[in-house]
Coordinates of C-alpha atoms and ligand atoms in Angstrom, one line a residue:
M91 CA 94.0 81.5 152.5
T92 CA 91.0 83.1 154.2
E93 CA 88.0 81.5 155.8
N94 CA 85.9 82.4 152.7
S95 CA 88.0 80.5 150.2
P96 CA 86.0 77.8 148.6
K97 CA 88.5 75.1 149.2
K98 CA 88.6 75.7 152.9
R99 CA 84.8 76.1 152.9
A100 CA 84.3 72.7 151.3
Y101 CA 86.5 71.2 153.9
A102 CA 84.7 72.8 156.7
Q103 CA 81.4 71.7 155.3
K104 CA 82.6 68.2 154.7
N105 CA 83.6 67.9 158.3
S106 CA 80.5 69.4 159.7
N107 CA 77.9 67.3 158.1
S108 CA 75.1 67.4 160.6
S109 CA 73.3 64.4 159.2
G110 CA 76.0 62.3 160.9
K111 CA 76.4 60.4 157.7
K112 CA 79.8 60.5 156.0
P113 CA 79.3 62.6 152.8
F114 CA 80.1 60.7 149.6
Y115 CA 82.5 62.2 147.2
G116 CA 82.4 59.7 144.4
K117 CA 84.5 56.7 143.4
K118 CA 88.0 56.7 144.6
F119 CA 90.4 57.3 141.7
D120 CA 94.1 57.2 142.1
P121 CA 95.9 58.4 139.0
R122 CA 99.2 57.0 140.3
K123 CA 97.7 53.5 140.2
S124 CA 95.6 53.7 137.1
G125 CA 98.4 54.7 134.6
Q126 CA 95.6 56.1 132.4
R127 CA 95.3 59.6 131.0
Q128 CA 92.2 60.3 132.9
D129 CA 91.1 63.5 134.5
P130 CA 92.6 63.2 138.0
H131 CA 89.6 65.2 139.4
F132 CA 87.0 62.9 138.0
D133 CA 85.1 61.5 141.0
G134 CA 82.3 59.6 139.4
V135 CA 79.8 62.5 139.5
D136 CA 79.2 63.5 136.0
V137 CA 78.4 67.2 136.0
H138 CA 79.6 70.2 134.0
V139 CA 79.6 74.0 134.1
D140 CA 76.4 75.5 132.9
Q141 CA 74.4 72.4 133.5
N142 CA 71.0 73.0 135.1
F143 CA 69.2 70.8 137.6
P144 CA 66.6 71.1 140.4
L145 CA 68.0 71.0 143.9
T146 CA 66.5 70.8 147.4
I147 CA 68.4 73.0 149.9
K148 CA 69.1 71.2 153.1
R149 CA 70.7 73.8 155.3
L150 CA 73.0 76.9 155.2
G151 CA 76.8 76.6 155.3
I152 CA 79.0 78.7 157.5
N153 CA 79.2 81.4 154.9
G154 CA 75.4 81.7 154.6
E155 CA 75.1 79.8 151.3
G156 CA 72.5 77.2 150.6
I157 CA 73.7 73.6 150.6
G158 CA 72.2 70.7 148.6
Y159 CA 73.4 67.4 147.3
F160 CA 73.6 66.4 143.6
K161 CA 74.2 62.7 143.3
R162 CA 75.5 63.0 146.9
K163 CA 78.1 65.6 146.0
I164 CA 77.8 68.8 148.0
V165 CA 76.5 71.9 146.1
F166 CA 76.9 75.4 147.4
V167 CA 74.2 77.8 146.2
P168 CA 74.6 81.4 147.4
G169 CA 71.2 83.0 148.0
A170 CA 69.2 79.8 148.4
L171 CA 67.5 79.0 151.7
P172 CA 66.9 75.7 153.6
N173 CA 63.8 73.8 152.4
E174 CA 63.7 75.6 149.1
V175 CA 63.6 73.8 145.8
A176 CA 65.5 75.7 143.3
V177 CA 66.6 75.3 139.7
V178 CA 70.3 76.0 139.7
R179 CA 73.0 76.4 137.1
V180 CA 76.5 75.0 137.8
T181 CA 79.2 77.7 137.9
E182 CA 82.1 75.6 139.1
V183 CA 83.0 72.0 139.4
E184 CA 85.7 71.1 141.9
P185 CA 86.9 67.7 143.2
K186 CA 85.1 68.2 146.5
Y187 CA 82.2 70.4 145.7
I188 CA 80.0 72.0 143.0
A189 CA 79.2 75.7 143.1
A190 CA 75.9 76.9 141.4
R191 CA 73.7 79.9 141.2
V192 CA 69.9 80.1 141.4
L193 CA 68.0 80.3 138.2
K194 CA 64.6 80.0 139.7
I195 CA 63.1 79.2 143.1
R196 CA 60.3 76.7 142.6
E197 CA 59.4 76.3 146.3
K198 CA 60.0 79.4 148.5
S199 CA 61.0 79.3 152.1
P200 CA 58.7 81.2 154.5
N201 CA 61.9 82.9 155.8
R202 CA 62.6 84.5 152.4
V203 CA 62.2 88.3 152.2
K204 CA 63.1 90.8 149.5
P205 CA 66.5 92.3 150.4
M206 CA 66.4 96.0 151.2
D207 CA 69.6 96.5 149.2
E208 CA 68.9 95.5 145.6
F209 CA 72.6 94.8 144.9
A210 CA 72.7 92.4 147.9
T211 CA 73.3 89.4 145.6
E212 CA 76.0 91.1 143.6
V213 CA 78.5 92.4 146.2
G214 CA 80.0 90.9 149.4
G215 CA 78.7 91.5 152.9
F216 CA 74.9 91.0 152.4
E217 CA 74.9 87.2 152.4
L218 CA 71.7 86.9 154.6
E219 CA 69.7 90.0 153.6
H220 CA 67.2 87.8 151.8
M221 CA 66.3 86.1 155.1
T222 CA 64.0 87.3 157.9
Y223 CA 66.0 88.6 160.9
P224 CA 64.8 85.9 163.4
A225 CA 66.0 83.3 160.9
Q226 CA 69.4 85.1 160.6
L227 CA 69.8 85.0 164.4
A228 CA 68.9 81.3 164.4
F229 CA 71.5 80.7 161.6
K230 CA 74.2 82.3 163.7
K231 CA 73.6 79.9 166.6
D232 CA 73.7 77.1 164.1
V233 CA 77.0 78.2 162.7
L234 CA 78.4 77.7 166.2
V235 CA 76.8 74.2 166.4
Q236 CA 78.3 73.3 163.1
S237 CA 81.8 74.4 164.3
L238 CA 81.5 72.5 167.6
E239 CA 80.3 69.4 165.8
K240 CA 83.3 69.6 163.5
F241 CA 85.9 70.0 166.3
Q242 CA 84.1 68.3 169.2
P243 CA 85.8 69.9 172.2
R244 CA 85.2 68.1 175.5
G245 CA 81.6 68.2 176.5
W246 CA 80.5 70.1 173.5
S247 CA 77.0 68.5 173.1
D248 CA 76.1 69.7 176.6
Y249 CA 77.2 73.4 176.2
D250 CA 74.7 76.0 177.1
L251 CA 74.4 77.8 173.7
R252 CA 72.4 80.9 174.3
D253 CA 70.1 82.4 171.7
T254 CA 71.8 85.1 169.6
I255 CA 71.4 88.6 170.8
G256 CA 70.2 90.6 167.8
M257 CA 69.6 94.3 167.2
E258 CA 66.3 96.1 167.4
N259 CA 67.0 97.7 164.1
P260 CA 69.4 95.4 162.2
Y261 CA 70.3 98.1 159.7
E262 CA 72.3 101.4 159.6
Y263 CA 74.8 100.0 162.1
R264 CA 78.2 100.4 160.3
N265 CA 79.9 103.4 161.6
K266 CA 82.6 103.3 158.9
A267 CA 82.5 103.2 155.2
Q268 CA 85.6 102.4 153.2
F269 CA 84.6 102.7 149.6
P270 CA 86.8 102.7 146.5
V271 CA 86.3 105.5 143.9
R272 CA 86.7 105.0 140.1
K273 CA 85.7 106.7 137.0
I274 CA 83.8 104.4 134.7
G275 CA 83.3 106.1 131.4
K276 CA 82.1 109.5 132.4
K277 CA 80.5 108.3 135.6
L278 CA 82.2 108.7 139.0
S279 CA 81.4 105.7 141.0
V280 CA 81.8 105.2 144.8
G281 CA 80.8 101.9 146.1
M282 CA 81.8 98.2 146.4
Y283 CA 83.2 95.6 144.1
K284 CA 81.1 92.9 142.6
R285 CA 82.0 89.6 144.3
S286 CA 85.4 88.2 143.2
S287 CA 85.8 90.9 140.6
H288 CA 87.1 94.4 140.1
D289 CA 83.8 95.9 138.8
L290 CA 82.8 98.7 141.0
V291 CA 79.1 99.2 141.7
D292 CA 78.1 102.8 142.4
L293 CA 76.0 102.7 145.6
P294 CA 73.9 105.7 146.5
I295 CA 72.1 103.9 149.4
V296 CA 73.5 101.1 151.6
H297 CA 71.0 100.1 154.3
T298 CA 73.6 98.6 156.7
Q299 CA 75.6 101.8 156.7
D300 CA 75.0 104.6 159.2
P301 CA 73.1 107.2 157.0
V302 CA 75.6 109.9 158.0
T303 CA 78.5 107.9 156.4
M304 CA 76.4 107.6 153.2
K305 CA 75.4 111.2 153.1
V306 CA 79.1 112.3 153.5
L307 CA 80.3 109.8 150.8
R308 CA 77.7 110.9 148.3
T309 CA 78.4 114.6 148.9
I310 CA 82.1 114.0 148.5
R311 CA 81.4 112.2 145.3
E312 CA 79.5 115.2 144.0
L313 CA 82.4 117.5 145.0
L314 CA 85.1 115.4 143.5
D315 CA 83.1 115.4 140.3
K316 CA 82.4 119.1 140.3
L317 CA 85.9 120.1 141.1
S318 CA 87.4 117.6 138.6
V319 CA 89.7 116.1 141.3
S320 CA 92.0 113.5 139.8
I321 CA 90.7 110.0 140.4
Y322 CA 92.8 106.9 140.4
N323 CA 92.8 104.7 137.2
E324 CA 93.8 101.2 138.0
D325 CA 94.5 100.1 134.5
K326 CA 96.9 103.0 133.8
N327 CA 98.0 103.1 137.5
H328 CA 97.8 106.9 137.6
G329 CA 95.6 109.5 139.1
T330 CA 95.1 110.5 142.8
V331 CA 92.0 109.5 144.9
K332 CA 91.6 105.7 145.3
T333 CA 89.4 105.2 148.3
I334 CA 87.3 107.4 150.6
V335 CA 87.1 106.4 154.3
V336 CA 84.3 108.0 156.4
R337 CA 83.9 107.2 160.1
V338 CA 81.3 108.7 162.3
S339 CA 81.3 108.9 166.1
H340 CA 78.1 107.4 167.6
T341 CA 78.7 109.6 170.6
T342 CA 79.3 113.0 169.1
G343 CA 78.1 112.7 165.5
E344 CA 81.5 114.0 164.3
V345 CA 82.9 112.6 161.1
Q346 CA 86.5 111.8 160.2
L347 CA 87.3 111.7 156.5
T348 CA 90.3 110.2 154.9
F349 CA 91.3 110.2 151.2
V350 CA 93.6 107.3 150.3
T351 CA 95.7 108.4 147.4
N352 CA 98.0 106.9 144.8
T353 CA 100.0 110.1 144.6
D354 CA 102.1 111.8 147.2
G355 CA 100.7 115.2 146.3
F356 CA 97.0 115.9 146.3
P357 CA 96.2 118.4 143.5
G358 CA 93.1 120.5 144.2
D359 CA 92.9 119.6 147.9
T360 CA 92.6 123.2 149.0
A361 CA 89.5 123.9 147.0
L362 CA 88.1 120.5 147.9
I363 CA 88.6 121.1 151.7
T364 CA 86.9 124.5 151.4
A365 CA 83.9 122.9 149.6
I366 CA 83.7 120.1 152.2
N367 CA 83.8 122.7 155.0
Q368 CA 80.8 124.4 153.4
A369 CA 78.8 121.4 152.5
L370 CA 79.5 119.1 155.4
P371 CA 79.9 120.8 158.8
E372 CA 79.8 117.3 160.5
V373 CA 83.3 116.6 159.0
T374 CA 85.7 117.7 161.8
G375 CA 89.0 116.2 160.4
I376 CA 90.3 115.5 156.9
F377 CA 93.3 113.3 156.2
Q378 CA 95.3 111.9 153.4
N379 CA 96.8 108.4 153.4
F380 CA 99.4 107.7 150.8
N381 CA 99.1 104.2 149.3
P382 CA 100.8 104.2 145.9
G383 CA 100.3 101.6 143.1
R384 CA 98.2 98.6 142.5
T385 CA 97.7 96.8 145.8
S386 CA 95.0 94.9 147.6
L387 CA 95.7 96.8 150.8
V388 CA 93.4 99.7 151.4
W389 CA 95.8 101.7 153.6
G390 CA 99.4 102.8 153.1
D391 CA 101.8 103.5 156.0
E392 CA 101.8 107.3 155.8
T393 CA 98.8 109.4 157.0
I394 CA 98.9 113.2 157.1
K395 CA 96.3 115.6 158.4
L396 CA 95.0 118.1 155.8
W397 CA 92.6 120.0 158.0
G398 CA 90.8 120.0 161.4
K399 CA 90.9 117.8 164.5
D400 CA 93.4 114.9 165.0
Y401 CA 90.8 112.7 166.5
I402 CA 87.1 111.9 166.8
E403 CA 85.9 110.7 170.2
E404 CA 83.7 107.8 171.1
T405 CA 82.4 107.0 174.6
V406 CA 82.4 103.3 175.5
M407 CA 80.9 102.2 178.9
G408 CA 81.5 105.7 180.3
K409 CA 85.1 106.0 179.1
T410 CA 86.3 108.3 176.3
F411 CA 88.3 107.0 173.4
Q412 CA 90.2 109.2 170.9
L413 CA 90.4 107.7 167.5
S414 CA 92.9 108.6 164.9
P415 CA 92.1 107.6 161.3
R416 CA 94.0 104.2 161.6
A417 CA 92.8 103.3 165.1
F418 CA 90.6 100.2 165.3
M419 CA 87.1 100.5 166.6
Q420 CA 84.4 97.9 166.3
L421 CA 82.1 98.7 163.4
N422 CA 78.8 98.2 165.3
Y423 CA 78.7 100.5 168.3
T424 CA 75.5 99.2 169.8
Q425 CA 76.5 95.5 169.7
M426 CA 80.1 96.3 170.8
A427 CA 78.6 97.6 174.0
V428 CA 76.6 94.3 174.3
V429 CA 79.7 92.3 173.8
Y430 CA 81.7 94.2 176.5
K431 CA 78.8 94.0 178.9
E432 CA 78.6 90.2 178.4
A433 CA 82.4 90.0 178.9
L434 CA 82.0 92.0 182.2
A435 CA 79.1 89.8 183.4
A436 CA 81.1 86.7 182.7
L437 CA 84.2 87.7 184.5
D438 CA 82.8 88.5 188.0
L439 CA 85.8 90.8 188.8
T440 CA 87.0 92.0 192.2
H441 CA 89.3 94.9 193.1
A442 CA 92.1 92.5 193.9
D443 CA 92.2 91.1 190.4
K444 CA 95.0 91.4 187.9
L445 CA 93.3 91.5 184.4
V446 CA 94.9 90.8 181.1
D447 CA 93.3 92.5 178.0
A448 CA 94.8 90.4 175.2
Y449 CA 94.5 91.5 171.6
A450 CA 93.6 94.9 173.0
G451 CA 93.2 97.2 170.0
V452 CA 93.0 100.7 171.5
G453 CA 92.3 99.2 174.9
T454 CA 88.5 99.6 174.9
I455 CA 87.9 96.4 176.9
G456 CA 90.6 96.7 179.5
L457 CA 90.0 100.4 180.1
S458 CA 86.3 100.0 180.5
L459 CA 86.9 97.4 183.1
A460 CA 89.9 99.1 184.9
D461 CA 87.9 100.6 187.8
K462 CA 86.6 97.1 188.7
V463 CA 90.0 95.5 189.1
G464 CA 93.4 96.1 190.8
E465 CA 95.5 96.3 187.7
V466 CA 95.1 95.9 183.9
R467 CA 97.8 94.9 181.4
G468 CA 97.2 94.6 177.7
M469 CA 99.0 93.8 174.6
E470 CA 98.6 94.5 170.9
I471 CA 100.8 94.1 167.8
I472 CA 100.0 97.5 166.2
P473 CA 102.2 100.2 167.8
E474 CA 99.8 103.1 167.0
A475 CA 97.0 101.2 168.7
V476 CA 99.1 100.7 171.8
D477 CA 100.0 104.4 171.8
D478 CA 96.3 105.2 171.6
A479 CA 95.5 102.7 174.4
N480 CA 98.0 104.4 176.7
I481 CA 96.7 107.9 175.7
N482 CA 93.2 106.7 176.3
A483 CA 94.2 105.5 179.8
K484 CA 95.6 109.0 180.5
I485 CA 92.6 111.0 179.3
N486 CA 90.3 108.9 181.4
H487 CA 92.6 109.3 184.4
I488 CA 93.1 105.5 184.6
A489 CA 96.4 104.9 186.5
N490 CA 96.2 101.2 186.9
A491 CA 96.3 100.1 183.2
Q492 CA 99.2 99.8 180.8
Y493 CA 99.5 98.6 177.3
E494 CA 102.6 97.0 175.6
I495 CA 103.5 96.3 172.0
G496 CA 103.8 92.6 171.3
T497 CA 102.0 89.4 170.6
A498 CA 99.8 87.8 173.2
E499 CA 101.8 84.6 172.8
E500 CA 105.0 86.4 173.8
L501 CA 103.9 88.8 176.4
F502 CA 101.4 86.7 178.4
P503 CA 104.1 84.1 179.2
K504 CA 106.7 86.8 179.8
W505 CA 104.6 88.6 182.4
Q506 CA 103.8 85.4 184.2
S507 CA 107.4 84.4 184.3
E508 CA 108.2 87.8 185.8
G509 CA 105.8 87.0 188.6
W510 CA 102.9 89.1 187.5
L511 CA 100.2 86.4 187.6
A512 CA 96.9 87.1 185.9
D513 CA 93.7 86.4 187.9
A514 CA 91.5 87.3 184.9
L515 CA 92.0 87.0 181.2
V516 CA 90.0 88.4 178.3
V517 CA 91.1 87.3 174.8
D518 CA 89.7 88.9 171.7
P519 CA 91.7 87.5 168.8
P520 CA 91.3 88.1 165.1
R521 CA 89.7 85.4 163.0
T522 CA 92.7 83.1 163.2
G523 CA 92.1 82.5 166.9
L524 CA 94.7 81.9 169.6
D525 CA 98.3 80.9 168.9
T526 CA 99.3 77.5 170.2
A527 CA 101.9 79.0 172.5
L528 CA 99.3 81.1 174.1
R529 CA 96.9 78.2 174.6
R530 CA 99.8 76.2 176.2
E531 CA 100.5 79.0 178.6
I532 CA 96.9 79.4 179.6
L533 CA 96.7 75.7 180.3
R534 CA 99.9 75.9 182.4
T535 CA 98.9 79.0 184.5
K536 CA 95.1 78.6 184.5
P537 CA 93.9 82.1 185.2
E538 CA 90.8 81.8 187.5
K539 CA 88.5 84.0 185.4
F540 CA 88.6 83.6 181.7
V541 CA 86.5 85.0 178.9
Y542 CA 87.0 84.3 175.2
I543 CA 85.5 86.8 172.8
S544 CA 85.5 85.3 169.3
C545 CA 84.7 86.5 165.8
N546 CA 85.1 83.0 164.2
A547 CA 83.2 80.0 165.5
S548 CA 85.5 77.7 163.7
T549 CA 88.8 78.7 165.3
L550 CA 86.9 79.1 168.6
A551 CA 85.8 75.5 168.4
R552 CA 89.4 74.4 167.5
D553 CA 90.8 76.4 170.5
L554 CA 88.2 74.9 172.9
V555 CA 89.6 71.4 172.1
D556 CA 92.7 72.5 174.0
L557 CA 91.2 74.9 176.5
T558 CA 88.7 72.4 177.8
K559 CA 91.5 70.3 179.1
A560 CA 91.6 72.8 182.0
Y561 CA 88.4 74.7 181.7
K562 CA 84.7 73.9 181.3
V563 CA 82.5 76.0 179.1
D564 CA 79.8 77.6 181.2
Y565 CA 78.0 79.0 178.2
I566 CA 78.5 80.6 174.8
Q567 CA 76.5 83.8 174.1
S568 CA 76.2 84.5 170.3
I569 CA 75.9 88.2 169.5
D570 CA 74.9 89.6 166.1
M571 CA 77.6 92.2 165.4
F572 CA 77.0 92.1 161.6
P573 CA 73.3 91.8 160.7
Q574 CA 72.6 90.8 157.1
T575 CA 76.0 89.1 156.8
A576 CA 77.1 85.5 157.7
R577 CA 79.6 86.7 160.3
W578 CA 79.4 85.3 163.8
E579 CA 80.5 86.8 167.1
G580 CA 80.3 85.4 170.6
V581 CA 81.4 85.5 174.2
V582 CA 82.4 82.4 176.0
K583 CA 82.5 82.0 179.8
L584 CA 85.1 79.5 180.9
T585 CA 85.5 78.2 184.5
R586 CA 88.5 76.3 185.8
R587 CA 87.8 72.6 186.3
D588 CA 89.5 72.3 189.7
Ligands
LIG818 N1 89.8 94.1 171.7 C1 89.8 95.1 170.7 C2 90.4 94.7 169.4 C3 90.0 93.3 168.8 S1 90.5 93.0 167.2 C4 88.4 95.7 170.5 O1 87.5 95.1 171.1 O2 88.3 96.7 169.9 C5 91.9 92.0 167.4 C6 93.2 92.8 167.6 O3 94.3 91.9 167.8 C7 93.6 93.7 166.5 O4 93.8 95.0 167.0 C8 95.0 93.1 166.0 O5 95.9 94.0 165.6 C9 95.5 92.4 167.3 N2 96.4 91.2 167.1 C10 96.4 90.4 166.1 N3 97.3 89.4 166.4 C11 97.8 89.6 167.6 C12 98.7 88.9 168.5 N4 99.3 87.7 168.1 N5 98.9 89.3 169.7 C13 98.3 90.5 170.1 N6 97.4 91.2 169.4 C14 97.2 90.7 168.1

């Protein structure tokens, strides 16, 4: 289950009620004791789907949705803002929450703006586009507060929570577009799915995307149409092109293009490549990724080059990184540099230090810090990324860094037990946060310098409950990596207690 699932969301909200009062979920009903044939979900709040009522929005939840209370039961209303009064229509009634949608806003928040993307309320990833940017930045700090309130790690109420670092232009930041392609009637659509559905919305303009990615996508759409290239049909499970992936290098402007296909072969690819070469000189490499059948995964295991260069290159803090189509790179180049600079500033490295780059991806963090320390070791579970990290070390003439395949929770203890003791540690885990075994080992070995880069305030707060047994939190710097969305990112400086 993901962080966005409504059940978990309700739980998170329930446990982070900032009023300090315990939320009320209705009369206790225990079907085992009652012996009656009564709805086991009935909780004393009489409400049904399609019911309308006015609601005052109290605050935003961690997914950016408005929160109000109907007869003291929590109501989630996407698109509604704090202090607004809205008429809402119930869409879902669950034991612990009600979901509703806005019918009409009676009293508007001064923070409300018209979203740049008219489809913002329909598709995922634009949860905050109807809010002024300063209010978005304040929200991201509040997400952190809500998570700390829920988990209450040692000293949490005194943490120095720094104002979110935003972008000068909070649009056009996504360097990669990964858009499905479908033929709906006669129309070829390239875009995003409507929320929790398989209805594809054709999107000519997306303001959060780098315009180059959109230009390439739209041109490819024209070419696929003109050349009648076979498009995947999900119902019939046949046809070829499923998804177009476009990634642009911020440094060079070069574009890497991948067609994810249902079929092994790619009928018409020669003509298509010729047409792309003519229309889009910025495209320097074209690939096919084979991912057959109905699957929720975008990428299959097999990628072949159809034409051009194997890599695009990106420069990060003065180092060059080669990116093959599958290699991970942060989506927001500008804010990635802010995160890495914050990590560097928090570490205070010396040339004697042994640094661990945990959850390394293609080694961007460790390699950009390698010339400031004695030695870097990093680990990552995806073998291709580890290969890339070691290649990236070589092309930058970095001799004091090496990357290994494996989990942080296995390799960090292994290196320590072999006598290679880390002085400095950077962790940058996925949304699930740190594994218990890794936390235990950190508490046992207590590296002197420690920075936690987190993309999930909730698992960060959970992990801090453990970590603050040996460390104190100097500060948490929130950084807006994903403007217009509810996603949080931050850098935590930790100092050993002794
Ligand atoms: N530090 C990199 C990547 C961060 S994303 C950067 O800034 O670009 C998190 C990475 O952790 C992903 O590449 C993922 O494959 C990897 N990962 C996930 N679980 C892991 C684990 N248990 N141990 C090590 N790496 C893991």
